[in-house]
Amino acid sequence: APSDPEGRARLPFLLWIATVREAVNRLLPTANLGGEILGIRLVKWRLENGSAIAASIIIEVLLTLVNQYIFTALGIVLLVAHTQATEQTWTILAGLALSLPMPIMFGALLRYGKIFERMEKFAERMLGGGLANLIDGPSLDAEIRAIYARHGRLLLALLWQLSGYVLGAFETWLALYLLGHPVTVWAALAVEASTQAVRHIIFIVPAGVGIQEAGLVLFGQIVGIDSNVALSLSLAKRMREVLFGVPALLSWQFL
């Protein structure tokens, strides 16, 4: 990569960082932001170009937003196509449509708005040069535009991340099968997508405690999943988060 010509940040190292980031966002009260900030800090163990690191994380957040909309829309379409649409279904669909301008504006500002250069100038006026020097606005904007110019890589990253969302529905399908309540693939996709949407909308709740459970019960009932089975499914998902997340957090603290 242009920002890592010596290849110091190799795939195993980046996979470990991704695991730690996910564990921080899933298990700690960081409002789904602490993992991204930590990711920047961890990559700087290997790379000096802070602007390039921050730009990659920012673009990844944008791609995550786009994929969340695509995946949620897929889930809502499946619910409407295979079940009788409920008030909750239409509410989520309306919220999705009404909030769609947000990621579009965010992406446009990153590409054309020189947003971080303006933030740096604002910080200089409000806080003084000492604090403003914590970020290099023009350099960060330039790195973001350079990533935007790599259309093929962006599309590949978008599709790769979307495939991860879709594969995540396999966890729902398998858990329900093992719980003795098998469902179709489309039902698993619909429940997973709808629950993820609710969890991301109410992201401020630490670890989505209560939000995931409510989403699984609500949307599970639409596709015929009993509330007790839905709660058991949520516990299975929580166990997976703990089994994968706690070792990642411990390895981060150890290092």
PDB file of C-alpha atoms in Angstrom:
ATOM      1  CA  ALA A   1       0.000   0.000   0.000  1.00  0.00           C
ATOM      2  CA  PRO A   2       1.241   3.567  -0.642  1.00  0.00           C
ATOM      3  CA  SER A   3       1.000   4.421   3.065  1.00  0.00           C
ATOM      4  CA  ASP A   4       2.870   1.241   4.080  1.00  0.00           C
ATOM      5  CA  PRO A   5       5.606   0.613   1.475  1.00  0.00           C
ATOM      6  CA  GLU A   6       7.603  -1.621   3.849  1.00  0.00           C
ATOM      7  CA  GLY A   7       4.599  -3.816   4.645  1.00  0.00           C
ATOM      8  CA  ARG A   8       4.909  -3.423   8.407  1.00  0.00           C
ATOM      9  CA  ALA A   9       1.142  -3.566   9.024  1.00  0.00           C
ATOM     10  CA  ARG A  10       0.472  -7.020   7.595  1.00  0.00           C
ATOM     11  CA  LEU A  11      -2.828  -8.867   7.500  1.00  0.00           C
ATOM     12  CA  PRO A  12      -2.456 -10.817  10.819  1.00  0.00           C
ATOM     13  CA  PHE A  13      -1.671  -7.578  12.662  1.00  0.00           C
ATOM     14  CA  LEU A  14      -4.658  -5.797  11.065  1.00  0.00           C
ATOM     15  CA  LEU A  15      -6.941  -8.747  11.816  1.00  0.00           C
ATOM     16  CA  TRP A  16      -5.909  -8.589  15.468  1.00  0.00           C
ATOM     17  CA  ILE A  17      -6.660  -4.847  15.535  1.00  0.00           C
ATOM     18  CA  ALA A  18     -10.059  -5.464  13.936  1.00  0.00           C
ATOM     19  CA  THR A  19     -10.811  -8.075  16.613  1.00  0.00           C
ATOM     20  CA  VAL A  20      -9.839  -5.706  19.429  1.00  0.00           C
ATOM     21  CA  ARG A  21     -11.868  -2.868  17.884  1.00  0.00           C
ATOM     22  CA  GLU A  22     -14.933  -5.080  17.620  1.00  0.00           C
ATOM     23  CA  ALA A  23     -14.509  -6.261  21.212  1.00  0.00           C
ATOM     24  CA  VAL A  24     -14.217  -2.693  22.510  1.00  0.00           C
ATOM     25  CA  ASN A  25     -17.326  -1.573  20.627  1.00  0.00           C
ATOM     26  CA  ARG A  26     -19.320  -4.678  21.601  1.00  0.00           C
ATOM     27  CA  LEU A  27     -18.341  -5.139  25.245  1.00  0.00           C
ATOM     28  CA  LEU A  28     -17.281  -1.745  26.591  1.00  0.00           C
ATOM     29  CA  PRO A  29     -19.382   1.433  27.111  1.00  0.00           C
ATOM     30  CA  THR A  30     -17.801   3.405  24.260  1.00  0.00           C
ATOM     31  CA  ALA A  31     -20.900   4.222  22.143  1.00  0.00           C
ATOM     32  CA  ASN A  32     -19.372   2.399  19.135  1.00  0.00           C
ATOM     33  CA  LEU A  33     -16.643   5.040  18.855  1.00  0.00           C
ATOM     34  CA  GLY A  34     -13.939   3.826  21.205  1.00  0.00           C
ATOM     35  CA  GLY A  35     -12.953   0.957  18.928  1.00  0.00           C
ATOM     36  CA  GLU A  36     -12.218   3.275  16.012  1.00  0.00           C
ATOM     37  CA  ILE A  37     -10.094   5.603  18.167  1.00  0.00           C
ATOM     38  CA  LEU A  38      -8.240   2.636  19.630  1.00  0.00           C
ATOM     39  CA  GLY A  39      -7.693   1.227  16.134  1.00  0.00           C
ATOM     40  CA  ILE A  40      -5.874   4.388  15.067  1.00  0.00           C
ATOM     41  CA  ARG A  41      -3.648   4.194  18.126  1.00  0.00           C
ATOM     42  CA  LEU A  42      -2.806   0.517  17.602  1.00  0.00           C
ATOM     43  CA  VAL A  43      -1.917   0.907  13.915  1.00  0.00           C
ATOM     44  CA  LYS A  44       0.487   3.685  14.902  1.00  0.00           C
ATOM     45  CA  TRP A  45       2.560   1.016  16.648  1.00  0.00           C
ATOM     46  CA  ARG A  46       3.679   0.002  13.141  1.00  0.00           C
ATOM     47  CA  LEU A  47       3.078   3.093  10.964  1.00  0.00           C
ATOM     48  CA  GLU A  48       4.038   6.710  11.490  1.00  0.00           C
ATOM     49  CA  ASN A  49       1.630   8.285   8.998  1.00  0.00           C
ATOM     50  CA  GLY A  50      -1.192   9.199  11.359  1.00  0.00           C
ATOM     51  CA  SER A  51      -3.194  10.966   8.649  1.00  0.00           C
ATOM     52  CA  ALA A  52      -3.233   7.869   6.438  1.00  0.00           C
ATOM     53  CA  ILE A  53      -4.301   5.693   9.374  1.00  0.00           C
ATOM     54  CA  ALA A  54      -7.088   8.051  10.432  1.00  0.00           C
ATOM     55  CA  ALA A  55      -8.261   8.406   6.819  1.00  0.00           C
ATOM     56  CA  SER A  56      -8.565   4.637   6.406  1.00  0.00           C
ATOM     57  CA  ILE A  57     -10.609   4.351   9.616  1.00  0.00           C
ATOM     58  CA  ILE A  58     -12.878   7.236   8.591  1.00  0.00           C
ATOM     59  CA  ILE A  59     -13.540   5.726   5.167  1.00  0.00           C
ATOM     60  CA  GLU A  60     -14.208   2.366   6.807  1.00  0.00           C
ATOM     61  CA  VAL A  61     -16.818   4.014   9.045  1.00  0.00           C
ATOM     62  CA  LEU A  62     -18.436   5.498   5.936  1.00  0.00           C
ATOM     63  CA  LEU A  63     -18.492   2.094   4.225  1.00  0.00           C
ATOM     64  CA  THR A  64     -20.003   0.598   7.373  1.00  0.00           C
ATOM     65  CA  LEU A  65     -22.801   3.164   7.250  1.00  0.00           C
ATOM     66  CA  VAL A  66     -23.486   2.394   3.596  1.00  0.00           C
ATOM     67  CA  ASN A  67     -23.486  -1.351   4.230  1.00  0.00           C
ATOM     68  CA  GLN A  68     -25.766  -0.944   7.221  1.00  0.00           C
ATOM     69  CA  TYR A  69     -28.322   0.764   4.996  1.00  0.00           C
ATOM     70  CA  ILE A  70     -28.011  -1.882   2.281  1.00  0.00           C
ATOM     71  CA  PHE A  71     -28.267  -4.772   4.740  1.00  0.00           C
ATOM     72  CA  THR A  72     -31.169  -3.220   6.662  1.00  0.00           C
ATOM     73  CA  ALA A  73     -33.034  -2.489   3.429  1.00  0.00           C
ATOM     74  CA  LEU A  74     -32.526  -6.123   2.425  1.00  0.00           C
ATOM     75  CA  GLY A  75     -33.955  -7.299   5.733  1.00  0.00           C
ATOM     76  CA  ILE A  76     -36.993  -5.013   5.509  1.00  0.00           C
ATOM     77  CA  VAL A  77     -37.689  -6.100   1.925  1.00  0.00           C
ATOM     78  CA  LEU A  78     -37.557  -9.743   3.024  1.00  0.00           C
ATOM     79  CA  LEU A  79     -39.930  -9.068   5.917  1.00  0.00           C
ATOM     80  CA  VAL A  80     -42.409  -7.280   3.678  1.00  0.00           C
ATOM     81  CA  ALA A  81     -42.149  -9.890   0.904  1.00  0.00           C
ATOM     82  CA  HIS A  82     -42.578 -12.984   3.055  1.00  0.00           C
ATOM     83  CA  THR A  83     -44.732 -11.807   5.956  1.00  0.00           C
ATOM     84  CA  GLN A  84     -47.526  -9.383   6.633  1.00  0.00           C
ATOM     85  CA  ALA A  85     -45.895  -5.985   7.095  1.00  0.00           C
ATOM     86  CA  THR A  86     -46.343  -4.664  10.637  1.00  0.00           C
ATOM     87  CA  GLU A  87     -46.298  -1.160  12.035  1.00  0.00           C
ATOM     88  CA  GLN A  88     -42.786  -1.760  13.380  1.00  0.00           C
ATOM     89  CA  THR A  89     -41.589  -2.796   9.921  1.00  0.00           C
ATOM     90  CA  TRP A  90     -42.885   0.363   8.294  1.00  0.00           C
ATOM     91  CA  THR A  91     -41.489   2.484  11.141  1.00  0.00           C
ATOM     92  CA  ILE A  92     -37.968   1.161  10.564  1.00  0.00           C
ATOM     93  CA  LEU A  93     -38.355   1.550   6.796  1.00  0.00           C
ATOM     94  CA  ALA A  94     -39.492   5.177   7.239  1.00  0.00           C
ATOM     95  CA  GLY A  95     -36.617   5.888   9.622  1.00  0.00           C
ATOM     96  CA  LEU A  96     -34.204   4.351   7.148  1.00  0.00           C
ATOM     97  CA  ALA A  97     -35.504   6.534   4.310  1.00  0.00           C
ATOM     98  CA  LEU A  98     -35.573   9.722   6.379  1.00  0.00           C
ATOM     99  CA  SER A  99     -32.002   9.267   7.636  1.00  0.00           C
ATOM    100  CA  LEU A 100     -30.579   8.302   4.215  1.00  0.00           C
ATOM    101  CA  PRO A 101     -29.340  11.869   3.471  1.00  0.00           C
ATOM    102  CA  MET A 102     -26.972  11.650   6.469  1.00  0.00           C
ATOM    103  CA  PRO A 103     -24.425   9.161   5.037  1.00  0.00           C
ATOM    104  CA  ILE A 104     -24.749  10.826   1.622  1.00  0.00           C
ATOM    105  CA  MET A 105     -23.904  14.233   3.094  1.00  0.00           C
ATOM    106  CA  PHE A 106     -21.132  12.701   5.206  1.00  0.00           C
ATOM    107  CA  GLY A 107     -19.555  11.119   2.140  1.00  0.00           C
ATOM    108  CA  ALA A 108     -19.871  14.308   0.093  1.00  0.00           C
ATOM    109  CA  LEU A 109     -18.311  16.401   2.860  1.00  0.00           C
ATOM    110  CA  LEU A 110     -15.380  14.004   3.143  1.00  0.00           C
ATOM    111  CA  ARG A 111     -14.816  14.088  -0.611  1.00  0.00           C
ATOM    112  CA  TYR A 112     -15.332  17.764  -1.404  1.00  0.00           C
ATOM    113  CA  GLY A 113     -15.716  19.712   1.817  1.00  0.00           C
ATOM    114  CA  LYS A 114     -12.149  19.853   3.220  1.00  0.00           C
ATOM    115  CA  ILE A 115     -13.881  19.155   6.494  1.00  0.00           C
ATOM    116  CA  PHE A 116     -10.805  18.490   8.631  1.00  0.00           C
ATOM    117  CA  GLU A 117      -8.932  21.513   7.342  1.00  0.00           C
ATOM    118  CA  ARG A 118     -11.927  23.629   8.356  1.00  0.00           C
ATOM    119  CA  MET A 119     -12.065  21.881  11.737  1.00  0.00           C
ATOM    120  CA  GLU A 120      -8.382  22.649  12.288  1.00  0.00           C
ATOM    121  CA  LYS A 121      -8.889  26.330  11.486  1.00  0.00           C
ATOM    122  CA  PHE A 122     -11.899  26.439  13.809  1.00  0.00           C
ATOM    123  CA  ALA A 123      -9.841  24.827  16.580  1.00  0.00           C
ATOM    124  CA  GLU A 124      -7.078  27.360  16.060  1.00  0.00           C
ATOM    125  CA  ARG A 125      -9.545  30.215  16.524  1.00  0.00           C
ATOM    126  CA  MET A 126     -11.355  28.684  19.492  1.00  0.00           C
ATOM    127  CA  LEU A 127      -8.664  26.748  21.345  1.00  0.00           C
ATOM    128  CA  GLY A 128      -5.341  28.123  20.204  1.00  0.00           C
ATOM    129  CA  GLY A 129      -2.561  26.549  18.164  1.00  0.00           C
ATOM    130  CA  GLY A 130      -1.455  24.059  20.814  1.00  0.00           C
ATOM    131  CA  LEU A 131      -4.591  21.946  20.736  1.00  0.00           C
ATOM    132  CA  ALA A 132      -5.208  22.471  17.032  1.00  0.00           C
ATOM    133  CA  ASN A 133      -1.860  20.913  16.212  1.00  0.00           C
ATOM    134  CA  LEU A 134      -3.175  17.564  17.358  1.00  0.00           C
ATOM    135  CA  ILE A 135      -4.607  17.066  13.854  1.00  0.00           C
ATOM    136  CA  ASP A 136      -3.176  17.913  10.453  1.00  0.00           C
ATOM    137  CA  GLY A 137      -6.375  18.856   8.654  1.00  0.00           C
ATOM    138  CA  PRO A 138      -5.052  19.385   5.102  1.00  0.00           C
ATOM    139  CA  SER A 139      -3.021  16.167   5.205  1.00  0.00           C
ATOM    140  CA  LEU A 140      -5.986  14.158   6.488  1.00  0.00           C
ATOM    141  CA  ASP A 141      -8.277  15.577   3.799  1.00  0.00           C
ATOM    142  CA  ALA A 142      -5.680  14.740   1.135  1.00  0.00           C
ATOM    143  CA  GLU A 143      -5.392  11.139   2.360  1.00  0.00           C
ATOM    144  CA  ILE A 144      -9.181  10.755   2.293  1.00  0.00           C
ATOM    145  CA  ARG A 145      -9.350  12.076  -1.278  1.00  0.00           C
ATOM    146  CA  ALA A 146      -6.573   9.661  -2.268  1.00  0.00           C
ATOM    147  CA  ILE A 147      -8.614   6.739  -0.921  1.00  0.00           C
ATOM    148  CA  TYR A 148     -11.710   8.019  -2.721  1.00  0.00           C
ATOM    149  CA  ALA A 149      -9.751   7.952  -5.986  1.00  0.00           C
ATOM    150  CA  ARG A 150      -9.191   4.182  -5.673  1.00  0.00           C
ATOM    151  CA  HIS A 151     -12.678   3.245  -6.850  1.00  0.00           C
ATOM    152  CA  GLY A 152     -11.962  -0.445  -7.407  1.00  0.00           C
ATOM    153  CA  ARG A 153     -10.523  -0.932  -3.926  1.00  0.00           C
ATOM    154  CA  LEU A 154     -13.446   0.931  -2.357  1.00  0.00           C
ATOM    155  CA  LEU A 155     -15.975  -1.235  -4.181  1.00  0.00           C
ATOM    156  CA  LEU A 156     -14.091  -4.383  -3.171  1.00  0.00           C
ATOM    157  CA  ALA A 157     -14.011  -3.259   0.469  1.00  0.00           C
ATOM    158  CA  LEU A 158     -17.730  -2.463   0.334  1.00  0.00           C
ATOM    159  CA  LEU A 159     -18.613  -5.892  -1.062  1.00  0.00           C
ATOM    160  CA  TRP A 160     -16.255  -7.670   1.355  1.00  0.00           C
ATOM    161  CA  GLN A 161     -17.860  -5.962   4.332  1.00  0.00           C
ATOM    162  CA  LEU A 162     -21.376  -6.607   3.022  1.00  0.00           C
ATOM    163  CA  SER A 163     -20.556 -10.301   2.640  1.00  0.00           C
ATOM    164  CA  GLY A 164     -19.559 -10.288   6.318  1.00  0.00           C
ATOM    165  CA  TYR A 165     -22.990  -8.913   7.258  1.00  0.00           C
ATOM    166  CA  VAL A 166     -24.719 -11.590   5.181  1.00  0.00           C
ATOM    167  CA  LEU A 167     -22.568 -14.359   6.662  1.00  0.00           C
ATOM    168  CA  GLY A 168     -23.456 -13.031  10.107  1.00  0.00           C
ATOM    169  CA  ALA A 169     -27.014 -14.168   9.438  1.00  0.00           C
ATOM    170  CA  PHE A 170     -25.674 -17.728   9.292  1.00  0.00           C
ATOM    171  CA  GLU A 171     -25.007 -17.451  13.026  1.00  0.00           C
ATOM    172  CA  THR A 172     -28.698 -16.694  13.557  1.00  0.00           C
ATOM    173  CA  TRP A 173     -29.777 -19.562  11.301  1.00  0.00           C
ATOM    174  CA  LEU A 174     -27.408 -22.072  12.949  1.00  0.00           C
ATOM    175  CA  ALA A 175     -28.273 -21.030  16.510  1.00  0.00           C
ATOM    176  CA  LEU A 176     -31.992 -21.380  15.825  1.00  0.00           C
ATOM    177  CA  TYR A 177     -31.391 -24.771  14.210  1.00  0.00           C
ATOM    178  CA  LEU A 178     -29.472 -25.969  17.276  1.00  0.00           C
ATOM    179  CA  LEU A 179     -32.205 -24.574  19.543  1.00  0.00           C
ATOM    180  CA  GLY A 180     -34.702 -26.817  17.764  1.00  0.00           C
ATOM    181  CA  HIS A 181     -36.459 -23.968  15.955  1.00  0.00           C
ATOM    182  CA  PRO A 182     -35.150 -24.033  12.377  1.00  0.00           C
ATOM    183  CA  VAL A 183     -36.061 -21.140  10.081  1.00  0.00           C
ATOM    184  CA  THR A 184     -35.501 -20.380   6.429  1.00  0.00           C
ATOM    185  CA  VAL A 185     -32.478 -18.472   5.214  1.00  0.00           C
ATOM    186  CA  TRP A 186     -34.565 -15.436   4.337  1.00  0.00           C
ATOM    187  CA  ALA A 187     -36.074 -15.368   7.850  1.00  0.00           C
ATOM    188  CA  ALA A 188     -32.597 -15.482   9.425  1.00  0.00           C
ATOM    189  CA  LEU A 189     -31.439 -12.656   7.147  1.00  0.00           C
ATOM    190  CA  ALA A 190     -34.512 -10.561   7.950  1.00  0.00           C
ATOM    191  CA  VAL A 191     -34.171 -10.986  11.724  1.00  0.00           C
ATOM    192  CA  GLU A 192     -30.414 -10.350  11.701  1.00  0.00           C
ATOM    193  CA  ALA A 193     -30.674  -7.244   9.511  1.00  0.00           C
ATOM    194  CA  SER A 194     -33.567  -5.717  11.453  1.00  0.00           C
ATOM    195  CA  THR A 195     -31.932  -6.362  14.833  1.00  0.00           C
ATOM    196  CA  GLN A 196     -28.621  -4.912  13.660  1.00  0.00           C
ATOM    197  CA  ALA A 197     -30.467  -1.807  12.458  1.00  0.00           C
ATOM    198  CA  VAL A 198     -32.093  -1.225  15.849  1.00  0.00           C
ATOM    199  CA  ARG A 199     -28.794  -1.811  17.652  1.00  0.00           C
ATOM    200  CA  HIS A 200     -26.978   0.704  15.442  1.00  0.00           C
ATOM    201  CA  ILE A 201     -29.751   3.294  15.704  1.00  0.00           C
ATOM    202  CA  ILE A 202     -29.625   3.166  19.524  1.00  0.00           C
ATOM    203  CA  PHE A 203     -25.829   2.908  19.542  1.00  0.00           C
ATOM    204  CA  ILE A 204     -25.411   4.963  22.711  1.00  0.00           C
ATOM    205  CA  VAL A 205     -26.510   2.015  24.922  1.00  0.00           C
ATOM    206  CA  PRO A 206     -23.355   0.199  26.129  1.00  0.00           C
ATOM    207  CA  ALA A 207     -22.989  -3.163  24.369  1.00  0.00           C
ATOM    208  CA  GLY A 208     -26.572  -2.793  23.125  1.00  0.00           C
ATOM    209  CA  VAL A 209     -27.777  -4.300  26.416  1.00  0.00           C
ATOM    210  CA  GLY A 210     -31.517  -4.841  26.138  1.00  0.00           C
ATOM    211  CA  ILE A 211     -31.646  -3.452  22.613  1.00  0.00           C
ATOM    212  CA  GLN A 212     -30.508  -6.640  20.915  1.00  0.00           C
ATOM    213  CA  GLU A 213     -32.861  -8.713  23.048  1.00  0.00           C
ATOM    214  CA  ALA A 214     -35.854  -6.487  22.286  1.00  0.00           C
ATOM    215  CA  GLY A 215     -35.057  -6.483  18.575  1.00  0.00           C
ATOM    216  CA  LEU A 216     -34.781 -10.257  18.396  1.00  0.00           C
ATOM    217  CA  VAL A 217     -38.054 -10.743  20.283  1.00  0.00           C
ATOM    218  CA  LEU A 218     -39.892  -8.158  18.170  1.00  0.00           C
ATOM    219  CA  PHE A 219     -38.712  -9.238  14.739  1.00  0.00           C
ATOM    220  CA  GLY A 220     -38.552 -12.885  15.711  1.00  0.00           C
ATOM    221  CA  GLN A 221     -42.285 -12.858  16.395  1.00  0.00           C
ATOM    222  CA  ILE A 222     -42.919 -11.490  12.905  1.00  0.00           C
ATOM    223  CA  VAL A 223     -41.303 -14.566  11.326  1.00  0.00           C
ATOM    224  CA  GLY A 224     -42.764 -16.985  13.852  1.00  0.00           C
ATOM    225  CA  ILE A 225     -39.991 -17.273  16.462  1.00  0.00           C
ATOM    226  CA  ASP A 226     -41.198 -17.665  20.035  1.00  0.00           C
ATOM    227  CA  SER A 227     -40.025 -14.976  22.472  1.00  0.00           C
ATOM    228  CA  ASN A 228     -38.262 -17.525  24.701  1.00  0.00           C
ATOM    229  CA  VAL A 229     -36.389 -18.896  21.696  1.00  0.00           C
ATOM    230  CA  ALA A 230     -35.503 -15.332  20.659  1.00  0.00           C
ATOM    231  CA  LEU A 231     -34.036 -14.625  24.108  1.00  0.00           C
ATOM    232  CA  SER A 232     -32.055 -17.869  23.928  1.00  0.00           C
ATOM    233  CA  LEU A 233     -30.749 -16.753  20.528  1.00  0.00           C
ATOM    234  CA  SER A 234     -29.652 -13.467  22.067  1.00  0.00           C
ATOM    235  CA  LEU A 235     -27.787 -15.307  24.828  1.00  0.00           C
ATOM    236  CA  ALA A 236     -26.015 -17.415  22.208  1.00  0.00           C
ATOM    237  CA  LYS A 237     -24.936 -14.252  20.399  1.00  0.00           C
ATOM    238  CA  ARG A 238     -23.754 -12.714  23.657  1.00  0.00           C
ATOM    239  CA  MET A 239     -21.719 -15.829  24.422  1.00  0.00           C
ATOM    240  CA  ARG A 240     -19.999 -15.569  21.052  1.00  0.00           C
ATOM    241  CA  GLU A 241     -19.169 -11.912  21.719  1.00  0.00           C
ATOM    242  CA  VAL A 242     -17.708 -12.811  25.106  1.00  0.00           C
ATOM    243  CA  LEU A 243     -15.736 -15.845  23.873  1.00  0.00           C
ATOM    244  CA  PHE A 244     -14.134 -13.867  21.056  1.00  0.00           C
ATOM    245  CA  GLY A 245     -14.052 -10.441  22.678  1.00  0.00           C
ATOM    246  CA  VAL A 246     -12.597 -11.084  26.131  1.00  0.00           C
ATOM    247  CA  PRO A 247      -9.384 -12.756  24.838  1.00  0.00           C
ATOM    248  CA  ALA A 248      -8.952  -9.861  22.395  1.00  0.00           C
ATOM    249  CA  LEU A 249      -9.304  -7.303  25.203  1.00  0.00           C
ATOM    250  CA  LEU A 250      -6.866  -9.245  27.381  1.00  0.00           C
ATOM    251  CA  SER A 251      -4.310  -9.443  24.569  1.00  0.00           C
ATOM    252  CA  TRP A 252      -4.624  -5.676  24.028  1.00  0.00           C
ATOM    253  CA  GLN A 253      -4.041  -4.970  27.725  1.00  0.00           C
ATOM    254  CA  PHE A 254      -1.128  -7.419  27.836  1.00  0.00           C
ATOM    255  CA  LEU A 255       0.618  -5.830  24.855  1.00  0.00           C
TER     256      LEU A 255
END
